[in-house]
GROMACS .gro file of N, CA and C in nm:
model
  483
    1UNK      N    1   0.082  -0.119   0.000
    1UNK     CA    2   0.000   0.000   0.000
    1UNK      C    3   0.087   0.126   0.000
    2UNK      N    4   0.195   0.125   0.080
    2UNK     CA    5   0.284   0.241   0.086
    2UNK      C    6   0.332   0.278  -0.054
    3UNK      N    7   0.382   0.179  -0.128
    3UNK     CA    8   0.437   0.207  -0.261
    3UNK      C    9   0.328   0.260  -0.356
    4UNK      N   10   0.209   0.204  -0.348
    4UNK     CA   11   0.100   0.250  -0.435
    4UNK      C   12   0.064   0.395  -0.407
    5UNK      N   13   0.051   0.429  -0.279
    5UNK     CA   14   0.017   0.567  -0.242
    5UNK      C   15   0.130   0.663  -0.278
    6UNK      N   16   0.253   0.621  -0.254
    6UNK     CA   17   0.367   0.706  -0.289
    6UNK      C   18   0.372   0.730  -0.439
    7UNK      N   19   0.349   0.627  -0.518
    7UNK     CA   20   0.348   0.642  -0.664
    7UNK      C   21   0.242   0.743  -0.709
    8UNK      N   22   0.123   0.735  -0.651
    8UNK     CA   23   0.015   0.828  -0.687
    8UNK      C   24   0.053   0.971  -0.651
    9UNK      N   25   0.117   0.988  -0.537
    9UNK     CA   26   0.154   1.121  -0.492
    9UNK      C   27   0.270   1.177  -0.574
   10UNK      N   28   0.374   1.099  -0.594
   10UNK     CA   29   0.492   1.145  -0.668
   10UNK      C   30   0.458   1.176  -0.814
   11UNK      N   31   0.355   1.112  -0.867
   11UNK     CA   32   0.312   1.140  -1.004
   11UNK      C   33   0.267   1.286  -1.021
   12UNK      N   34   0.241   1.354  -0.909
   12UNK     CA   35   0.200   1.495  -0.915
   12UNK      C   36   0.318   1.590  -0.932
   13UNK      N   37   0.439   1.540  -0.915
   13UNK     CA   38   0.558   1.624  -0.931
   13UNK      C   39   0.565   1.678  -1.073
   14UNK      N   40   0.580   1.807  -1.083
   14UNK     CA   41   0.589   1.880  -1.211
   14UNK      C   42   0.459   1.882  -1.290
   15UNK      N   43   0.348   1.846  -1.228
   15UNK     CA   44   0.218   1.862  -1.295
   15UNK      C   45   0.180   2.009  -1.275
   16UNK      N   46   0.178   2.084  -1.385
   16UNK     CA   47   0.151   2.228  -1.373
   16UNK      C   48   0.006   2.257  -1.335
   17UNK      N   49  -0.012   2.372  -1.272
   17UNK     CA   50  -0.145   2.419  -1.235
   17UNK      C   51  -0.158   2.563  -1.283
   18UNK      N   52  -0.279   2.608  -1.302
   18UNK     CA   53  -0.304   2.744  -1.348
   18UNK      C   54  -0.251   2.842  -1.243
   19UNK      N   55  -0.153   2.925  -1.277
   19UNK     CA   56  -0.093   3.016  -1.179
   19UNK      C   57  -0.189   3.121  -1.124
   20UNK      N   58  -0.301   3.145  -1.192
   20UNK     CA   59  -0.400   3.238  -1.137
   20UNK      C   60  -0.459   3.185  -1.008
   21UNK      N   61  -0.473   3.053  -0.999
   21UNK     CA   62  -0.534   2.991  -0.882
   21UNK      C   63  -0.431   2.919  -0.795
   22UNK      N   64  -0.318   2.884  -0.854
   22UNK     CA   65  -0.215   2.808  -0.784
   22UNK      C   66  -0.078   2.870  -0.805
   23UNK      N   67  -0.051   2.983  -0.738
   23UNK     CA   68   0.080   3.047  -0.755
   23UNK      C   69   0.193   2.966  -0.693
   24UNK      N   70   0.159   2.862  -0.617
   24UNK     CA   71   0.262   2.783  -0.550
   24UNK      C   72   0.337   2.691  -0.645
   25UNK      N   73   0.280   2.662  -0.761
   25UNK     CA   74   0.351   2.576  -0.856
   25UNK      C   75   0.281   2.444  -0.878
   26UNK      N   76   0.359   2.337  -0.878
   26UNK     CA   77   0.305   2.208  -0.920
   26UNK      C   78   0.211   2.144  -0.817
   27UNK      N   79   0.143   2.041  -0.863
   27UNK     CA   80   0.038   1.977  -0.783
   27UNK      C   81   0.094   1.902  -0.662
   28UNK      N   82   0.216   1.852  -0.670
   28UNK     CA   83   0.276   1.784  -0.556
   28UNK      C   84   0.303   1.882  -0.442
   29UNK      N   85   0.365   1.994  -0.473
   29UNK     CA   86   0.395   2.095  -0.372
   29UNK      C   87   0.266   2.144  -0.306
   30UNK      N   88   0.163   2.164  -0.386
   30UNK     CA   89   0.032   2.204  -0.333
   30UNK      C   90  -0.024   2.097  -0.239
   31UNK      N   91  -0.022   1.971  -0.281
   31UNK     CA   92  -0.078   1.863  -0.200
   31UNK      C   93  -0.005   1.849  -0.067
   32UNK      N   94   0.125   1.865  -0.068
   32UNK     CA   95   0.202   1.856   0.056
   32UNK      C   96   0.170   1.973   0.149
   33UNK      N   97   0.144   2.090   0.093
   33UNK     CA   98   0.103   2.203   0.177
   33UNK      C   99  -0.035   2.177   0.240
   34UNK      N  100  -0.127   2.127   0.161
   34UNK     CA  101  -0.261   2.099   0.212
   34UNK      C  102  -0.253   1.994   0.324
   35UNK      N  103  -0.171   1.892   0.304
   35UNK     CA  104  -0.149   1.788   0.405
   35UNK      C  105  -0.097   1.849   0.535
   36UNK      N  106  -0.003   1.939   0.526
   36UNK     CA  107   0.054   1.998   0.646
   36UNK      C  108  -0.048   2.085   0.721
   37UNK      N  109  -0.132   2.156   0.647
   37UNK     CA  110  -0.239   2.232   0.713
   37UNK      C  111  -0.333   2.136   0.787
   38UNK      N  112  -0.367   2.026   0.723
   38UNK     CA  113  -0.456   1.927   0.785
   38UNK      C  114  -0.393   1.867   0.910
   39UNK      N  115  -0.266   1.833   0.903
   39UNK     CA  116  -0.199   1.774   1.020
   39UNK      C  117  -0.195   1.869   1.138
   40UNK      N  118  -0.179   1.997   1.110
   40UNK     CA  119  -0.175   2.096   1.218
   40UNK      C  120  -0.311   2.114   1.285
   41UNK      N  121  -0.419   2.099   1.207
   41UNK     CA  122  -0.551   2.133   1.257
   41UNK      C  123  -0.641   2.015   1.292
   42UNK      N  124  -0.602   1.895   1.253
   42UNK     CA  125  -0.693   1.781   1.272
   42UNK      C  126  -0.618   1.659   1.325
   43UNK      N  127  -0.687   1.583   1.407
   43UNK     CA  128  -0.637   1.454   1.455
   43UNK      C  129  -0.714   1.340   1.388
   44UNK      N  130  -0.791   1.373   1.286
   44UNK     CA  131  -0.872   1.274   1.215
   44UNK      C  132  -0.787   1.216   1.101
   45UNK      N  133  -0.740   1.092   1.116
   45UNK     CA  134  -0.648   1.036   1.015
   45UNK      C  135  -0.707   1.026   0.875
   46UNK      N  136  -0.836   0.999   0.863
   46UNK     CA  137  -0.897   0.989   0.730
   46UNK      C  138  -0.904   1.126   0.664
   47UNK      N  139  -0.932   1.228   0.740
   47UNK     CA  140  -0.938   1.363   0.685
   47UNK      C  141  -0.799   1.410   0.643
   48UNK      N  142  -0.698   1.376   0.721
   48UNK     CA  143  -0.560   1.411   0.685
   48UNK      C  144  -0.519   1.335   0.558
   49UNK      N  145  -0.560   1.210   0.547
   49UNK     CA  146  -0.530   1.132   0.426
   49UNK      C  147  -0.597   1.196   0.304
   50UNK      N  148  -0.721   1.238   0.318
   50UNK     CA  149  -0.792   1.303   0.207
   50UNK      C  150  -0.722   1.432   0.167
   51UNK      N  151  -0.671   1.506   0.265
   51UNK     CA  152  -0.600   1.630   0.235
   51UNK      C  153  -0.475   1.602   0.150
   52UNK      N  154  -0.402   1.499   0.186
   52UNK     CA  155  -0.280   1.466   0.110
   52UNK      C  156  -0.315   1.416  -0.030
   53UNK      N  157  -0.418   1.338  -0.042
   53UNK     CA  158  -0.446   1.266  -0.168
   53UNK      C  159  -0.553   1.332  -0.255
   54UNK      N  160  -0.604   1.448  -0.215
   54UNK     CA  161  -0.720   1.507  -0.283
   54UNK      C  162  -0.699   1.535  -0.431
   55UNK      N  163  -0.577   1.559  -0.474
   55UNK     CA  164  -0.552   1.595  -0.614
   55UNK      C  165  -0.479   1.487  -0.695
   56UNK      N  166  -0.473   1.363  -0.648
   56UNK     CA  167  -0.397   1.262  -0.722
   56UNK      C  168  -0.448   1.242  -0.864
   57UNK      N  169  -0.573   1.272  -0.890
   57UNK     CA  170  -0.628   1.259  -1.025
   57UNK      C  171  -0.570   1.358  -1.124
   58UNK      N  172  -0.505   1.464  -1.077
   58UNK     CA  173  -0.445   1.562  -1.168
   58UNK      C  174  -0.332   1.502  -1.251
   59UNK      N  175  -0.271   1.395  -1.202
   59UNK     CA  176  -0.162   1.332  -1.277
   59UNK      C  177  -0.211   1.272  -1.408
   60UNK      N  178  -0.339   1.240  -1.417
   60UNK     CA  179  -0.395   1.182  -1.540
   60UNK      C  180  -0.418   1.286  -1.648
   61UNK      N  181  -0.425   1.413  -1.607
   61UNK     CA  182  -0.438   1.527  -1.700
   61UNK      C  183  -0.557   1.517  -1.794
   62UNK      N  184  -0.666   1.463  -1.745
   62UNK     CA  185  -0.785   1.457  -1.830
   62UNK      C  186  -0.909   1.455  -1.743
   63UNK      N  187  -1.013   1.515  -1.791
   63UNK     CA  188  -1.142   1.507  -1.724
   63UNK      C  189  -1.145   1.569  -1.586
   64UNK      N  190  -1.228   1.513  -1.501
   64UNK     CA  191  -1.254   1.562  -1.367
   64UNK      C  192  -1.155   1.497  -1.270
   65UNK      N  193  -1.057   1.574  -1.223
   65UNK     CA  194  -0.952   1.514  -1.140
   65UNK      C  195  -1.004   1.462  -1.007
   66UNK      N  196  -1.115   1.517  -0.956
   66UNK     CA  197  -1.170   1.468  -0.829
   66UNK      C  198  -1.227   1.326  -0.847
   67UNK      N  199  -1.303   1.307  -0.952
   67UNK     CA  200  -1.361   1.175  -0.979
   67UNK      C  201  -1.250   1.076  -1.014
   68UNK      N  202  -1.159   1.117  -1.100
   68UNK     CA  203  -1.051   1.027  -1.141
   68UNK      C  204  -0.961   0.990  -1.023
   69UNK      N  205  -0.933   1.088  -0.937
   69UNK     CA  206  -0.852   1.060  -0.819
   69UNK      C  207  -0.920   0.962  -0.726
   70UNK      N  208  -1.050   0.981  -0.704
   70UNK     CA  209  -1.126   0.889  -0.619
   70UNK      C  210  -1.123   0.748  -0.679
   71UNK      N  211  -1.137   0.739  -0.810
   71UNK     CA  212  -1.131   0.608  -0.875
   71UNK      C  213  -0.995   0.542  -0.856
   72UNK      N  214  -0.887   0.621  -0.863
   72UNK     CA  215  -0.753   0.567  -0.841
   72UNK      C  216  -0.735   0.515  -0.698
   73UNK      N  217  -0.800   0.579  -0.604
   73UNK     CA  218  -0.784   0.545  -0.462
   73UNK      C  219  -0.876   0.432  -0.415
   74UNK      N  220  -0.977   0.402  -0.495
   74UNK     CA  221  -1.073   0.297  -0.459
   74UNK      C  222  -0.997   0.167  -0.431
   75UNK      N  223  -1.021   0.109  -0.314
   75UNK     CA  224  -0.956  -0.016  -0.276
   75UNK      C  225  -0.823   0.004  -0.206
   76UNK      N  226  -0.764   0.123  -0.215
   76UNK     CA  227  -0.636   0.151  -0.146
   76UNK      C  228  -0.659   0.217  -0.011
   77UNK      N  229  -0.763   0.296  -0.003
   77UNK     CA  230  -0.793   0.370   0.119
   77UNK      C  231  -0.939   0.347   0.156
   78UNK      N  232  -0.976   0.390   0.274
   78UNK     CA  233  -1.113   0.371   0.322
   78UNK      C  234  -1.213   0.445   0.233
   79UNK      N  235  -1.334   0.393   0.223
   79UNK     CA  236  -1.437   0.461   0.144
   79UNK      C  237  -1.460   0.606   0.184
   80UNK      N  238  -1.445   0.639   0.311
   80UNK     CA  239  -1.462   0.778   0.353
   80UNK      C  240  -1.361   0.870   0.287
   81UNK      N  241  -1.236   0.824   0.277
   81UNK     CA  242  -1.132   0.904   0.212
   81UNK      C  243  -1.165   0.918   0.063
   82UNK      N  244  -1.207   0.811   0.001
   82UNK     CA  245  -1.245   0.814  -0.142
   82UNK      C  246  -1.358   0.914  -0.162
   83UNK      N  247  -1.460   0.911  -0.074
   83UNK     CA  248  -1.572   1.003  -0.086
   83UNK      C  249  -1.525   1.149  -0.075
   84UNK      N  250  -1.439   1.177   0.020
   84UNK     CA  251  -1.389   1.314   0.038
   84UNK      C  252  -1.310   1.361  -0.084
   85UNK      N  253  -1.229   1.275  -0.141
   85UNK     CA  254  -1.154   1.311  -0.262
   85UNK      C  255  -1.251   1.336  -0.377
   86UNK      N  256  -1.348   1.248  -0.393
   86UNK     CA  257  -1.446   1.261  -0.503
   86UNK      C  258  -1.525   1.391  -0.493
   87UNK      N  259  -1.552   1.437  -0.373
   87UNK     CA  260  -1.640   1.553  -0.353
   87UNK      C  261  -1.567   1.678  -0.306
   88UNK      N  262  -1.434   1.679  -0.310
   88UNK     CA  263  -1.362   1.793  -0.252
   88UNK      C  264  -1.385   1.925  -0.325
   89UNK      N  265  -1.439   1.921  -0.445
   89UNK     CA  266  -1.468   2.044  -0.519
   89UNK      C  267  -1.615   2.086  -0.513
   90UNK      N  268  -1.698   2.010  -0.445
   90UNK     CA  269  -1.841   2.040  -0.441
   90UNK      C  270  -1.870   2.179  -0.386
   91UNK      N  271  -1.797   2.221  -0.283
   91UNK     CA  272  -1.821   2.353  -0.226
   91UNK      C  273  -1.771   2.465  -0.316
   92UNK      N  274  -1.687   2.434  -0.411
   92UNK     CA  275  -1.643   2.531  -0.511
   92UNK      C  276  -1.745   2.541  -0.624
   93UNK      N  277  -1.784   2.426  -0.678
   93UNK     CA  278  -1.871   2.423  -0.796
   93UNK      C  279  -2.018   2.450  -0.766
   94UNK      N  280  -2.068   2.400  -0.655
   94UNK     CA  281  -2.209   2.421  -0.621
   94UNK      C  282  -2.225   2.432  -0.469
   95UNK      N  283  -2.177   2.544  -0.414
   95UNK     CA  284  -2.178   2.558  -0.268
   95UNK      C  285  -2.318   2.554  -0.206
   96UNK      N  286  -2.413   2.622  -0.267
   96UNK     CA  287  -2.548   2.625  -0.209
   96UNK      C  288  -2.612   2.488  -0.206
   97UNK      N  289  -2.608   2.419  -0.318
   97UNK     CA  290  -2.669   2.286  -0.326
   97UNK      C  291  -2.597   2.188  -0.233
   98UNK      N  292  -2.466   2.197  -0.226
   98UNK     CA  293  -2.390   2.108  -0.138
   98UNK      C  294  -2.427   2.133   0.008
   99UNK      N  295  -2.434   2.259   0.046
   99UNK     CA  296  -2.467   2.292   0.185
   99UNK      C  297  -2.610   2.248   0.220
  100UNK      N  298  -2.703   2.265   0.127
  100UNK     CA  299  -2.842   2.221   0.151
  100UNK      C  300  -2.848   2.069   0.164
  101UNK      N  301  -2.782   2.001   0.072
  101UNK     CA  302  -2.787   1.854   0.069
  101UNK      C  303  -2.722   1.791   0.192
  102UNK      N  304  -2.613   1.851   0.239
  102UNK     CA  305  -2.537   1.792   0.349
  102UNK      C  306  -2.557   1.864   0.483
  103UNK      N  307  -2.652   1.954   0.490
  103UNK     CA  308  -2.675   2.034   0.611
  103UNK      C  309  -2.679   1.945   0.736
  104UNK      N  310  -2.600   1.986   0.836
  104UNK     CA  311  -2.601   1.917   0.964
  104UNK      C  312  -2.524   1.787   0.969
  105UNK      N  313  -2.448   1.755   0.865
  105UNK     CA  314  -2.375   1.628   0.863
  105UNK      C  315  -2.226   1.649   0.886
  106UNK      N  316  -2.161   1.542   0.926
  106UNK     CA  317  -2.016   1.541   0.939
  106UNK      C  318  -1.952   1.560   0.802
  107UNK      N  319  -2.015   1.507   0.698
  107UNK     CA  320  -1.959   1.521   0.564
  107UNK      C  321  -1.942   1.667   0.525
  108UNK      N  322  -2.040   1.751   0.557
  108UNK     CA  323  -2.028   1.893   0.525
  108UNK      C  324  -1.915   1.955   0.605
  109UNK      N  325  -1.909   1.924   0.731
  109UNK     CA  326  -1.800   1.975   0.816
  109UNK      C  327  -1.663   1.937   0.757
  110UNK      N  328  -1.649   1.810   0.718
  110UNK     CA  329  -1.523   1.762   0.661
  110UNK      C  330  -1.490   1.831   0.529
  111UNK      N  331  -1.591   1.848   0.444
  111UNK     CA  332  -1.567   1.917   0.316
  111UNK      C  333  -1.528   2.062   0.339
  112UNK      N  334  -1.586   2.126   0.438
  112UNK     CA  335  -1.549   2.265   0.468
  112UNK      C  336  -1.404   2.275   0.514
  113UNK      N  337  -1.361   2.183   0.598
  113UNK     CA  338  -1.221   2.181   0.640
  113UNK      C  339  -1.129   2.156   0.522
  114UNK      N  340  -1.162   2.055   0.443
  114UNK     CA  341  -1.079   2.021   0.327
  114UNK      C  342  -1.070   2.138   0.230
  115UNK      N  343  -1.181   2.207   0.209
  115UNK     CA  344  -1.181   2.324   0.120
  115UNK      C  345  -1.092   2.434   0.176
  116UNK      N  346  -1.101   2.459   0.306
  116UNK     CA  347  -1.017   2.563   0.368
  116UNK      C  348  -0.869   2.529   0.353
  117UNK      N  349  -0.833   2.405   0.377
  117UNK     CA  350  -0.693   2.366   0.364
  117UNK      C  351  -0.648   2.372   0.218
  118UNK      N  352  -0.735   2.334   0.126
  118UNK     CA  353  -0.704   2.340  -0.016
  118UNK      C  354  -0.671   2.484  -0.057
  119UNK      N  355  -0.749   2.578  -0.009
  119UNK     CA  356  -0.724   2.719  -0.039
  119UNK      C  357  -0.597   2.770   0.030
  120UNK      N  358  -0.568   2.719   0.148
  120UNK     CA  359  -0.451   2.765   0.223
  120UNK      C  360  -0.320   2.710   0.165
  121UNK      N  361  -0.326   2.602   0.091
  121UNK     CA  362  -0.206   2.536   0.039
  121UNK      C  363  -0.156   2.596  -0.090
  122UNK      N  364  -0.138   2.728  -0.092
  122UNK     CA  365  -0.102   2.796  -0.217
  122UNK      C  366   0.012   2.895  -0.199
  123UNK      N  367   0.100   2.868  -0.107
  123UNK     CA  368   0.212   2.959  -0.085
  123UNK      C  369   0.332   2.918  -0.170
  124UNK      N  370   0.388   3.011  -0.246
  124UNK     CA  371   0.506   2.976  -0.326
  124UNK      C  372   0.632   2.956  -0.242
  125UNK      N  373   0.626   2.991  -0.114
  125UNK     CA  374   0.746   2.981  -0.030
  125UNK      C  375   0.729   2.890   0.091
  126UNK      N  376   0.630   2.805   0.091
  126UNK     CA  377   0.607   2.716   0.206
  126UNK      C  378   0.715   2.609   0.214
  127UNK      N  379   0.742   2.569   0.334
  127UNK     CA  380   0.832   2.457   0.358
  127UNK      C  381   0.745   2.333   0.380
  128UNK      N  382   0.771   2.228   0.304
  128UNK     CA  383   0.688   2.107   0.313
  128UNK      C  384   0.775   1.985   0.339
  129UNK      N  385   0.712   1.881   0.389
  129UNK     CA  386   0.782   1.754   0.408
  129UNK      C  387   0.796   1.683   0.274
  130UNK      N  388   0.868   1.574   0.273
  130UNK     CA  389   0.883   1.497   0.150
  130UNK      C  390   0.759   1.409   0.129
  131UNK      N  391   0.736   1.367   0.006
  131UNK     CA  392   0.625   1.274  -0.018
  131UNK      C  393   0.640   1.146   0.064
  132UNK      N  394   0.762   1.099   0.079
  132UNK     CA  395   0.787   0.977   0.157
  132UNK      C  396   0.744   0.996   0.303
  133UNK      N  397   0.780   1.111   0.360
  133UNK     CA  398   0.740   1.139   0.499
  133UNK      C  399   0.588   1.145   0.511
  134UNK      N  400   0.523   1.208   0.415
  134UNK     CA  401   0.378   1.222   0.420
  134UNK      C  402   0.309   1.085   0.414
  135UNK      N  403   0.351   1.000   0.321
  135UNK     CA  404   0.289   0.869   0.308
  135UNK      C  405   0.322   0.782   0.430
  136UNK      N  406   0.443   0.794   0.481
  136UNK     CA  407   0.478   0.721   0.603
  136UNK      C  408   0.385   0.761   0.717
  137UNK      N  409   0.358   0.890   0.729
  137UNK     CA  410   0.266   0.938   0.833
  137UNK      C  411   0.130   0.870   0.819
  138UNK      N  412   0.080   0.860   0.696
  138UNK     CA  413  -0.050   0.796   0.676
  138UNK      C  414  -0.047   0.648   0.712
  139UNK      N  415   0.057   0.579   0.672
  139UNK     CA  416   0.060   0.434   0.693
  139UNK      C  417   0.094   0.397   0.837
  140UNK      N  418   0.145   0.491   0.916
  140UNK     CA  419   0.170   0.462   1.057
  140UNK      C  420   0.042   0.452   1.137
  141UNK      N  421  -0.063   0.514   1.089
  141UNK     CA  422  -0.191   0.510   1.157
  141UNK      C  423  -0.291   0.435   1.070
  142UNK      N  424  -0.312   0.307   1.099
  142UNK     CA  425  -0.402   0.228   1.014
  142UNK      C  426  -0.543   0.284   1.005
  143UNK      N  427  -0.582   0.367   1.102
  143UNK     CA  428  -0.716   0.427   1.097
  143UNK      C  429  -0.730   0.523   0.980
  144UNK      N  430  -0.618   0.569   0.923
  144UNK     CA  431  -0.625   0.660   0.808
  144UNK      C  432  -0.671   0.589   0.682
  145UNK      N  433  -0.644   0.462   0.675
  145UNK     CA  434  -0.666   0.394   0.549
  145UNK      C  435  -0.759   0.274   0.558
  146UNK      N  436  -0.779   0.223   0.676
  146UNK     CA  437  -0.860   0.103   0.693
  146UNK      C  438  -1.008   0.133   0.704
  147UNK      N  439  -1.086   0.029   0.723
  147UNK     CA  440  -1.232   0.045   0.729
  147UNK      C  441  -1.276   0.134   0.846
  148UNK      N  442  -1.198   0.143   0.953
  148UNK     CA  443  -1.235   0.229   1.065
  148UNK      C  444  -1.238   0.376   1.025
  149UNK      N  445  -1.173   0.412   0.918
  149UNK     CA  446  -1.170   0.552   0.874
  149UNK      C  447  -1.307   0.597   0.826
  150UNK      N  448  -1.399   0.505   0.808
  150UNK     CA  449  -1.534   0.543   0.769
  150UNK      C  450  -1.612   0.602   0.885
  151UNK      N  451  -1.561   0.582   1.004
  151UNK     CA  452  -1.626   0.634   1.124
  151UNK      C  453  -1.557   0.764   1.161
  152UNK      N  454  -1.628   0.873   1.155
  152UNK     CA  455  -1.573   1.003   1.190
  152UNK      C  456  -1.548   1.010   1.340
  153UNK      N  457  -1.445   1.085   1.383
  153UNK     CA  458  -1.425   1.101   1.526
  153UNK      C  459  -1.537   1.182   1.591
  154UNK      N  460  -1.622   1.244   1.510
  154UNK     CA  461  -1.736   1.322   1.561
  154UNK      C  462  -1.858   1.234   1.582
  155UNK      N  463  -1.846   1.108   1.551
  155UNK     CA  464  -1.962   1.018   1.562
  155UNK      C  465  -2.010   0.977   1.425
  156UNK      N  466  -2.097   0.881   1.422
  156UNK     CA  467  -2.147   0.830   1.296
  156UNK      C  468  -2.228   0.936   1.221
  157UNK      N  469  -2.200   0.949   1.095
  157UNK     CA  470  -2.268   1.047   1.009
  157UNK      C  471  -2.395   0.983   0.955
  158UNK      N  472  -2.511   1.042   0.983
  158UNK     CA  473  -2.635   0.983   0.936
  158UNK      C  474  -2.647   0.976   0.785
  159UNK      N  475  -2.571   1.054   0.713
  159UNK     CA  476  -2.581   1.052   0.566
  159UNK      C  477  -2.477   0.961   0.504
  160UNK      N  478  -2.401   0.887   0.585
  160UNK     CA  479  -2.288   0.810   0.530
  160UNK      C  480  -2.330   0.680   0.465
  161UNK      N  481  -2.445   0.630   0.492
  161UNK     CA  482  -2.481   0.501   0.435
  161UNK      C  483  -2.590   0.514   0.333
   0.00000   0.00000   0.00000
């Protein structure tokens, strides 16, 4: 699993992003920044995993990177992480509908955190850890990737099933 996740993450190295929205540079540097914001603010291993892996679909350079990234992660990480990656742009593309649909759920709370970290991970001068360190952090806590990651630390989400 470590090698698979590392390969997906390292594939983001030198993947360009639109400088109007991503002045920080490539998708790997951005993902590592988002991961570090998540680690500082959350003790939820699945949410931290989603922060690190949210853009892995950008390496394919086609279509909807959120959907493609979630498809790449299916079977490697917990379904909750896959869901967060698949929906990490919902608050950007359709904020009103997303908020109405998920009102009062842990999923909305998680998407709001992920969106905030995604926006914060855009510094051209940030200091980040290596991809190896980031993936090691995820694999040290089996709750980040295993079936237990479907259970939020805030309690069971009524909209999760």
